[in-house]
Short mmCIF file of C-alpha atoms in Angstrom, two decimals:
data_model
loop_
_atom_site.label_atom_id
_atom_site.label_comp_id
_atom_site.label_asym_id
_atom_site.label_seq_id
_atom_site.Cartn_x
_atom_site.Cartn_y
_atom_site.Cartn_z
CA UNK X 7 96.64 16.10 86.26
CA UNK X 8 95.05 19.09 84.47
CA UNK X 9 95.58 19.65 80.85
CA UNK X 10 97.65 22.60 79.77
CA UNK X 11 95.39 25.03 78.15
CA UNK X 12 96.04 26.45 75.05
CA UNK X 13 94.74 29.59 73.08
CA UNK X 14 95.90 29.61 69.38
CA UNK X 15 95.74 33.30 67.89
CA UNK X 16 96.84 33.64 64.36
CA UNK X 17 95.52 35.67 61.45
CA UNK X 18 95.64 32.50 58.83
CA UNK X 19 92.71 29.96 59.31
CA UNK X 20 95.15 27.37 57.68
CA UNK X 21 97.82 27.91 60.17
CA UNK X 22 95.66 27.86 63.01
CA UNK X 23 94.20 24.60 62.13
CA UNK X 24 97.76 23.05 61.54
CA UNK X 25 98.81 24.01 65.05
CA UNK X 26 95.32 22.62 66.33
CA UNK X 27 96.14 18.94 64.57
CA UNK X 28 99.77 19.09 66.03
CA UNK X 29 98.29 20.18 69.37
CA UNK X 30 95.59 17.02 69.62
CA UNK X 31 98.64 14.81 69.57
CA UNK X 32 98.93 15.69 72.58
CA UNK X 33 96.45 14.18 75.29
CA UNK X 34 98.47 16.91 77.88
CA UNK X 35 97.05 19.44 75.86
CA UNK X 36 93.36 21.21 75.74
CA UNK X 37 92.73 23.94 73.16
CA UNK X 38 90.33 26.40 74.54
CA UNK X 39 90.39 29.46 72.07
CA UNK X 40 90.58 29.28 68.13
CA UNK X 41 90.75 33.07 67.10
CA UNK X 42 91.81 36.02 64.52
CA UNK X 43 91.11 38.92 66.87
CA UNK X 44 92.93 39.50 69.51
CA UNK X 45 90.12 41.58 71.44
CA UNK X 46 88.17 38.19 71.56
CA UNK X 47 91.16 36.92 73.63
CA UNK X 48 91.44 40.17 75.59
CA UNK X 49 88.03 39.32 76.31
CA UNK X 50 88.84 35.12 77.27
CA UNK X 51 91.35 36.12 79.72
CA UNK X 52 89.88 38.49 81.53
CA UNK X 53 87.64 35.60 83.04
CA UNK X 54 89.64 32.60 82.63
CA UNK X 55 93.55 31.90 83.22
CA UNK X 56 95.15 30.08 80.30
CA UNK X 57 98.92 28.26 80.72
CA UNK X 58 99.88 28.64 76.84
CA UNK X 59 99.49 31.39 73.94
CA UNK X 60 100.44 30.56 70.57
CA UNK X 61 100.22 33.73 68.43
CA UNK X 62 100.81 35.51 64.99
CA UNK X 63 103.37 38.44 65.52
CA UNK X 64 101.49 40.78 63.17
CA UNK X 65 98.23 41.00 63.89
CA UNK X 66 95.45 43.10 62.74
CA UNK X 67 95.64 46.49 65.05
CA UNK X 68 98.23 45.48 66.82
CA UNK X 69 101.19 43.28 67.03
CA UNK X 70 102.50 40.56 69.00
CA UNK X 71 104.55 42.44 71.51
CA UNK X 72 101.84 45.40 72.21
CA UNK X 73 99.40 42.57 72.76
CA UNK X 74 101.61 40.69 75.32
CA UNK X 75 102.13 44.28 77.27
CA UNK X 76 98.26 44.96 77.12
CA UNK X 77 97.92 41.05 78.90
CA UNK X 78 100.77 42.19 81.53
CA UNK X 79 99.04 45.28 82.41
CA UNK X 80 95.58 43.61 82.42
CA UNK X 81 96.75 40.93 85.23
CA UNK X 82 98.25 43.54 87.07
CA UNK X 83 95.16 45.68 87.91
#
């Protein structure tokens, strides 16, 4: 079976690397994307699919919710 995959997207290099240790618990897990900047995810999805995104809320330009409605209208083009 294929691993989830897993982008982690948080402003705070302390909280990303906590969810990354809780994460490798889990062999059912692969994290493919460690990142501030949510134009360098922009950027990961529009070549690979990803199953999970675990993300800050504020984020710097934009927030959360704009971010997950620029994703929607990226996959839909």
């Amino acid at each position: 079976m294929k691993p989830t995959s897993v982008i982690i997207m948080d402003t705070h290099p302390i909280i990303r690397m906590s969810i990354e240790v809780l994460l490798q618990k889990n062999s059912e897990l692969q994290i493919v994307l460690k990142t501030d900047d949510y134009r360098i995810t922009i950027d990961y999805l529009r070549t690979r699919p990803v199953d999970l995104i675990i993300m800050d809320i504020d984020l710097p330009g934009t927030d959360g919710f704009t971010f997950l409605k620029r994703i929607k209208q990226s996959r839909a083009q």
